[in-house]
Amino acid sequence: MNFQALLDDIDAELRPELGKAGRVASYIPALARVPAAQFGMALRTCDGEEASSGDSAVPFSIQSCSKLFSLTLAMQVIGEALWERIHREPSGNPFNSLLQLESEQGVPRNPFINAGAIAVSDRLISALGAGAKERLLEMLSGLAGEPIAFDAEVAASEAATGYRNVALGNFMKSFGKIDNDVAAVLDFYFHQCAVKMSCRQVAKAAGYLCRDGAHPQAGNGSLVVSERQARRLNALMLTCGTYDAAGEFAFRIGLPCKSGVGGGIVAVVPDRLTLCVWSPAVDESGNSVLGTRALELFASRSGLSIF
Ligand code: DON
């Protein structure tokens, strides 16, 4: 399949739509300043073939796409015990909702809503201590094959205005489900959300998800996660990766996806490729409007689907 031509066609078709629908997330002040009229796509096949279009090399705040990578790190270092405090069901609620946490005694519905990612952060700090942030960057840099960093301004902006995340952390702590100091847990969480990467880097870094867990860097030969864990990550992406729009994503796109409120979405075609799309204007569920449409066009024109 000529993936480059496909991405070029999708870019040409959607670029005139830039700025017409959705809004750049404004509840994190540093994100509100990002120009909306940007649109990039990048993919990488299991064999290392790459294709990209538009603003695919522009670094953006990956936000909740990072939850995929922090969960991967937690699966590596904690294993099965991770699931003692995190469920694996779609929430059907907004990503930052507190509602279910009360009736479910402080155990988050899944690792991709904010509460779940904060719980994962807590377990990582227990396992890795103060070095957890560095360890995440090391993992990402190894996967992408180039240095990956936090955007300090975005991390500070999240910390200054993350009232809901502070509430979620403290609420879980009140149920005895957070072991560490809530401020330390949130410091890790805010930094992971503030990781800055381009579509090309994300598509490459996520490569283990389409290769049964094998490291995406050619010649590395190691496993990032086991085949079973890679399948589970894909299952969680499909059912929970786009929050209260996960059903709609499965219906319209049919691929495991993980979105971020910075406008990025990473998608996996198991055994074929990983794809990252980015356009900053998001809808009410926090998913990129143009990114979603781009994935829909990609899936329908390529015929690629997990179903
Ligand atoms: O904690 C937050 O609210 C943001 N840093 C991340 C949320 C997010 O990316 C939701 N995704 N679509």
CSV table of C-alpha atoms and ligand atoms in Angstrom, one decimal:
chain,number,residue,atom,x,y,z
A,1,MET,CA,0.0,0.0,0.0
A,2,ASN,CA,1.3,3.5,-0.8
A,3,PHE,CA,0.9,5.0,2.7
A,4,GLN,CA,2.6,8.3,1.7
A,5,ALA,CA,0.1,9.0,-1.0
A,6,LEU,CA,-2.7,8.1,1.4
A,7,LEU,CA,-1.5,10.5,4.0
A,8,ASP,CA,-1.0,13.2,1.4
A,9,ASP,CA,-4.6,12.7,0.2
A,10,ILE,CA,-6.0,12.9,3.7
A,11,ASP,CA,-3.9,16.0,4.4
A,12,ALA,CA,-5.2,17.7,1.2
A,13,GLU,CA,-8.8,16.9,2.0
A,14,LEU,CA,-8.8,18.0,5.6
A,15,ARG,CA,-6.4,21.0,5.7
A,16,PRO,CA,-9.2,23.3,4.4
A,17,GLU,CA,-11.2,22.3,7.5
A,18,LEU,CA,-8.5,23.5,9.9
A,19,GLY,CA,-9.9,25.9,12.5
A,20,LYS,CA,-13.5,25.2,11.6
A,21,ALA,CA,-14.4,22.8,14.5
A,22,GLY,CA,-13.3,22.2,18.0
A,23,ARG,CA,-11.3,24.4,20.4
A,24,VAL,CA,-7.8,24.3,21.7
A,25,ALA,CA,-8.0,23.1,25.4
A,26,SER,CA,-8.0,26.2,27.6
A,27,TYR,CA,-8.1,24.7,31.1
A,28,ILE,CA,-4.3,24.4,31.0
A,29,PRO,CA,-3.1,27.9,30.2
A,30,ALA,CA,0.1,26.8,28.4
A,31,LEU,CA,-2.0,24.7,26.0
A,32,ALA,CA,-4.4,27.6,25.3
A,33,ARG,CA,-1.6,29.4,23.6
A,34,VAL,CA,-1.0,26.7,21.0
A,35,PRO,CA,-2.0,27.9,17.5
A,36,ALA,CA,-5.0,25.7,16.4
A,37,ALA,CA,-4.2,25.7,12.6
A,38,GLN,CA,-1.7,22.8,12.7
A,39,PHE,CA,-2.2,19.3,11.4
A,40,GLY,CA,0.3,16.5,11.2
A,41,MET,CA,0.3,12.7,10.6
A,42,ALA,CA,3.0,10.1,10.7
A,43,LEU,CA,3.1,6.4,10.5
A,44,ARG,CA,5.7,3.7,10.8
A,45,THR,CA,5.2,0.1,9.7
A,46,CYS,CA,6.5,-3.0,11.5
A,47,ASP,CA,9.2,-3.2,8.8
A,48,GLY,CA,10.3,0.4,9.5
A,49,GLU,CA,8.7,2.1,6.5
A,50,GLU,CA,7.8,5.6,7.3
A,51,ALA,CA,5.3,8.1,5.9
A,52,SER,CA,4.3,11.5,7.1
A,53,SER,CA,2.5,14.7,6.2
A,54,GLY,CA,1.9,18.3,7.3
A,55,ASP,CA,3.2,19.3,10.7
A,56,SER,CA,4.4,15.8,11.5
A,57,ALA,CA,7.8,17.0,12.8
A,58,VAL,CA,6.4,19.7,15.1
A,59,PRO,CA,6.8,18.8,18.8
A,60,PHE,CA,3.5,19.1,20.7
A,61,SER,CA,2.3,18.3,24.3
A,62,ILE,CA,1.4,14.7,24.1
A,63,GLN,CA,-0.8,15.0,27.3
A,64,SER,CA,-2.8,11.8,27.8
A,65,CYS,CA,-1.1,9.9,25.0
A,66,SER,CA,1.6,9.7,27.7
A,67,LYS,CA,-0.7,7.4,29.8
A,68,LEU,CA,0.1,4.7,27.3
A,69,PHE,CA,3.8,5.0,28.0
A,70,SER,CA,3.5,5.3,31.8
A,71,LEU,CA,1.2,2.3,31.8
A,72,THR,CA,3.8,0.4,29.7
A,73,LEU,CA,6.5,1.3,32.2
A,74,ALA,CA,4.3,0.2,35.1
A,75,MET,CA,3.6,-3.1,33.4
A,76,GLN,CA,7.4,-3.6,33.0
A,77,VAL,CA,8.3,-2.8,36.6
A,78,ILE,CA,5.2,-3.8,38.6
A,79,GLY,CA,3.6,-6.5,36.5
A,80,GLU,CA,0.3,-8.1,37.6
A,81,ALA,CA,0.2,-6.4,41.0
A,82,LEU,CA,-0.6,-3.1,39.2
A,83,TRP,CA,-4.1,-4.3,38.7
A,84,GLU,CA,-4.9,-4.6,42.4
A,85,ARG,CA,-5.9,-0.9,42.4
A,86,ILE,CA,-7.0,-0.2,38.9
A,87,HIS,CA,-10.0,-1.6,37.0
A,88,ARG,CA,-10.2,-2.3,33.3
A,89,GLU,CA,-13.6,-1.1,32.3
A,90,PRO,CA,-14.6,1.8,30.1
A,91,SER,CA,-15.8,4.7,32.3
A,92,GLY,CA,-18.4,6.3,29.9
A,93,ASN,CA,-17.6,9.5,31.8
A,94,PRO,CA,-15.3,12.5,31.0
A,95,PHE,CA,-11.6,11.8,31.6
A,96,ASN,CA,-11.4,14.0,34.7
A,97,SER,CA,-14.7,12.9,36.3
A,98,LEU,CA,-14.8,12.2,40.1
A,99,LEU,CA,-18.3,10.5,40.0
A,100,GLN,CA,-17.4,6.8,39.9
A,101,LEU,CA,-14.5,7.1,42.3
A,102,GLU,CA,-16.8,7.5,45.3
A,103,SER,CA,-19.1,4.5,44.6
A,104,GLU,CA,-16.1,2.4,43.6
A,105,GLN,CA,-14.1,3.2,46.8
A,106,GLY,CA,-11.3,5.1,45.2
A,107,VAL,CA,-10.4,2.4,42.6
A,108,PRO,CA,-10.3,4.0,39.1
A,109,ARG,CA,-12.3,2.4,36.2
A,110,ASN,CA,-9.2,2.1,34.0
A,111,PRO,CA,-5.6,3.4,33.7
A,112,PHE,CA,-6.4,5.9,31.0
A,113,ILE,CA,-8.8,8.3,32.8
A,114,ASN,CA,-7.0,10.8,34.9
A,115,ALA,CA,-7.7,9.0,38.2
A,116,GLY,CA,-6.3,5.8,36.7
A,117,ALA,CA,-3.1,7.5,35.4
A,118,ILE,CA,-2.6,9.1,38.8
A,119,ALA,CA,-3.0,5.7,40.5
A,120,VAL,CA,-0.4,4.3,38.0
A,121,SER,CA,1.9,7.3,38.9
A,122,ASP,CA,1.6,6.3,42.6
A,123,ARG,CA,2.7,2.7,41.9
A,124,LEU,CA,5.6,3.9,39.8
A,125,ILE,CA,6.8,6.2,42.5
A,126,SER,CA,6.6,3.3,45.0
A,127,ALA,CA,8.6,1.1,42.6
A,128,LEU,CA,11.1,3.7,41.2
A,129,GLY,CA,11.2,6.4,43.8
A,130,ALA,CA,12.4,9.9,42.9
A,131,GLY,CA,14.0,8.5,39.7
A,132,ALA,CA,10.5,7.7,38.1
A,133,LYS,CA,10.4,10.8,35.9
A,134,GLU,CA,13.9,10.2,34.5
A,135,ARG,CA,13.1,6.6,33.9
A,136,LEU,CA,10.0,7.5,31.9
A,137,LEU,CA,12.1,9.9,29.7
A,138,GLU,CA,14.8,7.2,29.3
A,139,MET,CA,12.2,4.7,28.1
A,140,LEU,CA,10.7,7.2,25.7
A,141,SER,CA,14.1,8.3,24.4
A,142,GLY,CA,15.1,4.7,23.8
A,143,LEU,CA,11.8,4.0,22.0
A,144,ALA,CA,12.0,7.1,19.8
A,145,GLY,CA,15.7,6.7,19.2
A,146,GLU,CA,16.3,10.4,20.1
A,147,PRO,CA,16.2,12.5,23.3
A,148,ILE,CA,12.7,13.2,24.6
A,149,ALA,CA,12.0,15.8,27.2
A,150,PHE,CA,9.3,17.4,29.4
A,151,ASP,CA,8.0,20.9,28.5
A,152,ALA,CA,8.7,22.6,31.9
A,153,GLU,CA,6.3,25.4,31.1
A,154,VAL,CA,3.4,23.0,30.5
A,155,ALA,CA,4.2,21.0,33.6
A,156,ALA,CA,4.2,24.2,35.7
A,157,SER,CA,1.0,25.3,34.1
A,158,GLU,CA,-0.7,22.0,34.9
A,159,ALA,CA,0.6,22.1,38.5
A,160,ALA,CA,-0.8,25.7,38.9
A,161,THR,CA,-4.3,24.9,37.6
A,162,GLY,CA,-4.8,21.1,38.1
A,163,TYR,CA,-7.5,21.5,40.7
A,164,ARG,CA,-9.4,18.4,39.5
A,165,ASN,CA,-6.3,16.2,39.5
A,166,VAL,CA,-5.4,17.4,43.0
A,167,ALA,CA,-9.0,16.5,44.0
A,168,LEU,CA,-8.7,13.1,42.4
A,169,GLY,CA,-5.4,12.4,44.1
A,170,ASN,CA,-6.6,13.4,47.5
A,171,PHE,CA,-9.9,11.5,47.0
A,172,MET,CA,-8.2,8.3,46.2
A,173,LYS,CA,-5.8,8.9,49.1
A,174,SER,CA,-8.8,9.2,51.5
A,175,PHE,CA,-9.8,5.7,50.4
A,176,GLY,CA,-6.3,4.4,51.2
A,177,LYS,CA,-5.6,3.8,47.6
A,178,ILE,CA,-2.6,6.1,47.2
A,179,ASP,CA,0.6,5.2,49.1
A,180,ASN,CA,2.8,8.2,48.4
A,181,ASP,CA,2.6,11.9,49.1
A,182,VAL,CA,-0.2,13.2,46.8
A,183,ALA,CA,2.0,16.2,45.8
A,184,ALA,CA,4.8,13.8,44.7
A,185,VAL,CA,2.4,11.6,42.7
A,186,LEU,CA,0.9,14.6,40.9
A,187,ASP,CA,4.4,16.0,40.2
A,188,PHE,CA,5.1,12.8,38.2
A,189,TYR,CA,1.6,12.9,36.6
A,190,PHE,CA,1.9,16.5,35.5
A,191,HIS,CA,5.3,15.9,34.0
A,192,GLN,CA,4.3,12.8,32.1
A,193,CYS,CA,1.4,14.9,30.6
A,194,ALA,CA,3.9,17.6,29.6
A,195,VAL,CA,6.1,15.3,27.5
A,196,LYS,CA,6.8,17.0,24.2
A,197,MET,CA,7.0,14.8,21.1
A,198,SER,CA,6.2,15.1,17.3
A,199,CYS,CA,3.9,12.8,15.4
A,200,ARG,CA,6.9,11.1,13.9
A,201,GLN,CA,8.5,10.4,17.3
A,202,VAL,CA,5.2,9.1,18.8
A,203,ALA,CA,4.5,6.8,15.8
A,204,LYS,CA,8.0,5.4,16.2
A,205,ALA,CA,8.0,5.1,20.0
A,206,ALA,CA,4.6,3.3,20.0
A,207,GLY,CA,6.0,0.7,17.5
A,208,TYR,CA,6.1,-2.1,20.1
A,209,LEU,CA,2.3,-2.1,20.1
A,210,CYS,CA,2.1,-3.3,16.5
A,211,ARG,CA,5.0,-5.8,16.9
A,212,ASP,CA,3.8,-8.0,19.7
A,213,GLY,CA,5.9,-6.0,22.2
A,214,ALA,CA,9.2,-6.0,20.3
A,215,HIS,CA,11.3,-2.9,20.6
A,216,PRO,CA,10.8,-0.5,17.7
A,217,GLN,CA,14.4,0.3,17.2
A,218,ALA,CA,15.9,-1.9,14.5
A,219,GLY,CA,18.5,-4.3,15.8
A,220,ASN,CA,17.6,-3.8,19.4
A,221,GLY,CA,16.1,-7.3,19.6
A,222,SER,CA,14.6,-6.8,23.1
A,223,LEU,CA,11.0,-6.8,24.2
A,224,VAL,CA,9.4,-3.6,25.6
A,225,VAL,CA,6.5,-5.7,27.0
A,226,SER,CA,5.5,-9.3,26.5
A,227,GLU,CA,3.2,-10.2,23.6
A,228,ARG,CA,0.3,-10.7,26.1
A,229,GLN,CA,1.0,-7.3,27.6
A,230,ALA,CA,1.0,-5.7,24.1
A,231,ARG,CA,-2.4,-7.2,23.4
A,232,ARG,CA,-3.7,-6.0,26.7
A,233,LEU,CA,-2.5,-2.4,26.0
A,234,ASN,CA,-4.2,-2.5,22.7
A,235,ALA,CA,-7.4,-3.9,24.3
A,236,LEU,CA,-7.3,-1.0,26.9
A,237,MET,CA,-6.8,1.6,24.1
A,238,LEU,CA,-9.8,0.3,22.2
A,239,THR,CA,-12.1,0.2,25.1
A,240,CYS,CA,-10.8,3.1,27.2
A,241,GLY,CA,-8.3,5.1,25.2
A,242,THR,CA,-10.6,7.9,24.1
A,243,TYR,CA,-12.7,8.1,27.2
A,244,ASP,CA,-16.5,8.6,26.8
A,245,ALA,CA,-16.0,8.4,23.0
A,246,ALA,CA,-14.4,5.0,23.0
A,247,GLY,CA,-17.5,3.3,21.6
A,248,GLU,CA,-17.7,5.9,18.9
A,249,PHE,CA,-14.0,5.5,18.0
A,250,ALA,CA,-14.5,1.7,17.7
A,251,PHE,CA,-17.5,2.2,15.5
A,252,ARG,CA,-16.0,4.9,13.3
A,253,ILE,CA,-12.4,3.9,13.2
A,254,GLY,CA,-12.0,0.3,14.5
A,255,LEU,CA,-8.5,0.6,15.8
A,256,PRO,CA,-7.0,0.9,19.3
A,257,CYS,CA,-6.4,4.6,19.9
A,258,LYS,CA,-5.1,6.8,22.7
A,259,SER,CA,-5.8,10.5,22.7
A,260,GLY,CA,-4.5,13.6,24.5
A,261,VAL,CA,-6.1,16.9,25.1
A,262,GLY,CA,-3.1,18.5,23.3
A,263,GLY,CA,-4.7,17.2,20.1
A,264,GLY,CA,-2.6,14.1,19.5
A,265,ILE,CA,-4.0,10.6,18.9
A,266,VAL,CA,-1.9,7.5,18.5
A,267,ALA,CA,-3.5,4.5,16.8
A,268,VAL,CA,-2.4,0.9,16.3
A,269,VAL,CA,-2.9,-1.5,13.5
A,270,PRO,CA,-1.7,-4.7,15.1
A,271,ASP,CA,1.0,-6.5,13.1
A,272,ARG,CA,1.0,-3.7,10.5
A,273,LEU,CA,1.8,-0.2,11.8
A,274,THR,CA,1.5,2.6,14.3
A,275,LEU,CA,0.1,6.0,13.4
A,276,CYS,CA,0.0,9.4,15.2
A,277,VAL,CA,-2.2,12.3,14.1
A,278,TRP,CA,-2.2,15.7,15.7
A,279,SER,CA,-4.3,18.8,15.4
A,280,PRO,CA,-4.8,20.9,18.5
A,281,ALA,CA,-8.5,21.7,18.4
A,282,VAL,CA,-10.4,19.1,20.5
A,283,ASP,CA,-14.1,18.2,21.0
A,284,GLU,CA,-16.0,17.9,24.3
A,285,SER,CA,-14.5,14.5,25.1
A,286,GLY,CA,-11.0,15.9,24.7
A,287,ASN,CA,-10.2,14.2,21.4
A,288,SER,CA,-8.8,16.0,18.4
A,289,VAL,CA,-11.6,16.9,15.9
A,290,LEU,CA,-9.4,16.8,12.8
A,291,GLY,CA,-7.3,13.9,14.1
A,292,THR,CA,-10.4,11.8,14.6
A,293,ARG,CA,-11.6,12.6,11.0
A,294,ALA,CA,-8.1,11.8,9.7
A,295,LEU,CA,-8.1,8.4,11.4
A,296,GLU,CA,-11.6,7.7,10.1
A,297,LEU,CA,-10.4,8.5,6.5
A,298,PHE,CA,-7.2,6.4,7.0
A,299,ALA,CA,-9.2,3.4,8.3
A,300,SER,CA,-11.8,3.5,5.6
A,301,ARG,CA,-9.4,4.1,2.7
A,302,SER,CA,-6.8,1.7,3.8
A,303,GLY,CA,-9.3,-1.0,4.8
A,304,LEU,CA,-7.3,-1.6,7.9
A,305,SER,CA,-9.3,-2.5,11.0
A,306,ILE,CA,-9.1,-4.9,13.9
A,307,PHE,CA,-12.6,-6.2,13.1
B,1,DON,O1,-4.7,16.1,33.5
B,1,DON,C1,-5.2,16.6,32.6
B,1,DON,O2,-6.4,17.0,32.6
B,1,DON,C2,-4.4,16.8,31.3
B,1,DON,N1,-3.0,17.0,31.7
B,1,DON,C3,-4.5,15.5,30.5
B,1,DON,C4,-5.9,15.2,30.0
B,1,DON,C5,-6.0,14.7,28.7
B,1,DON,O3,-5.1,14.7,27.9
B,1,DON,C6,-7.3,14.1,28.3
B,1,DON,N2,-7.3,13.7,26.9
B,1,DON,N3,-7.8,13.7,25.9
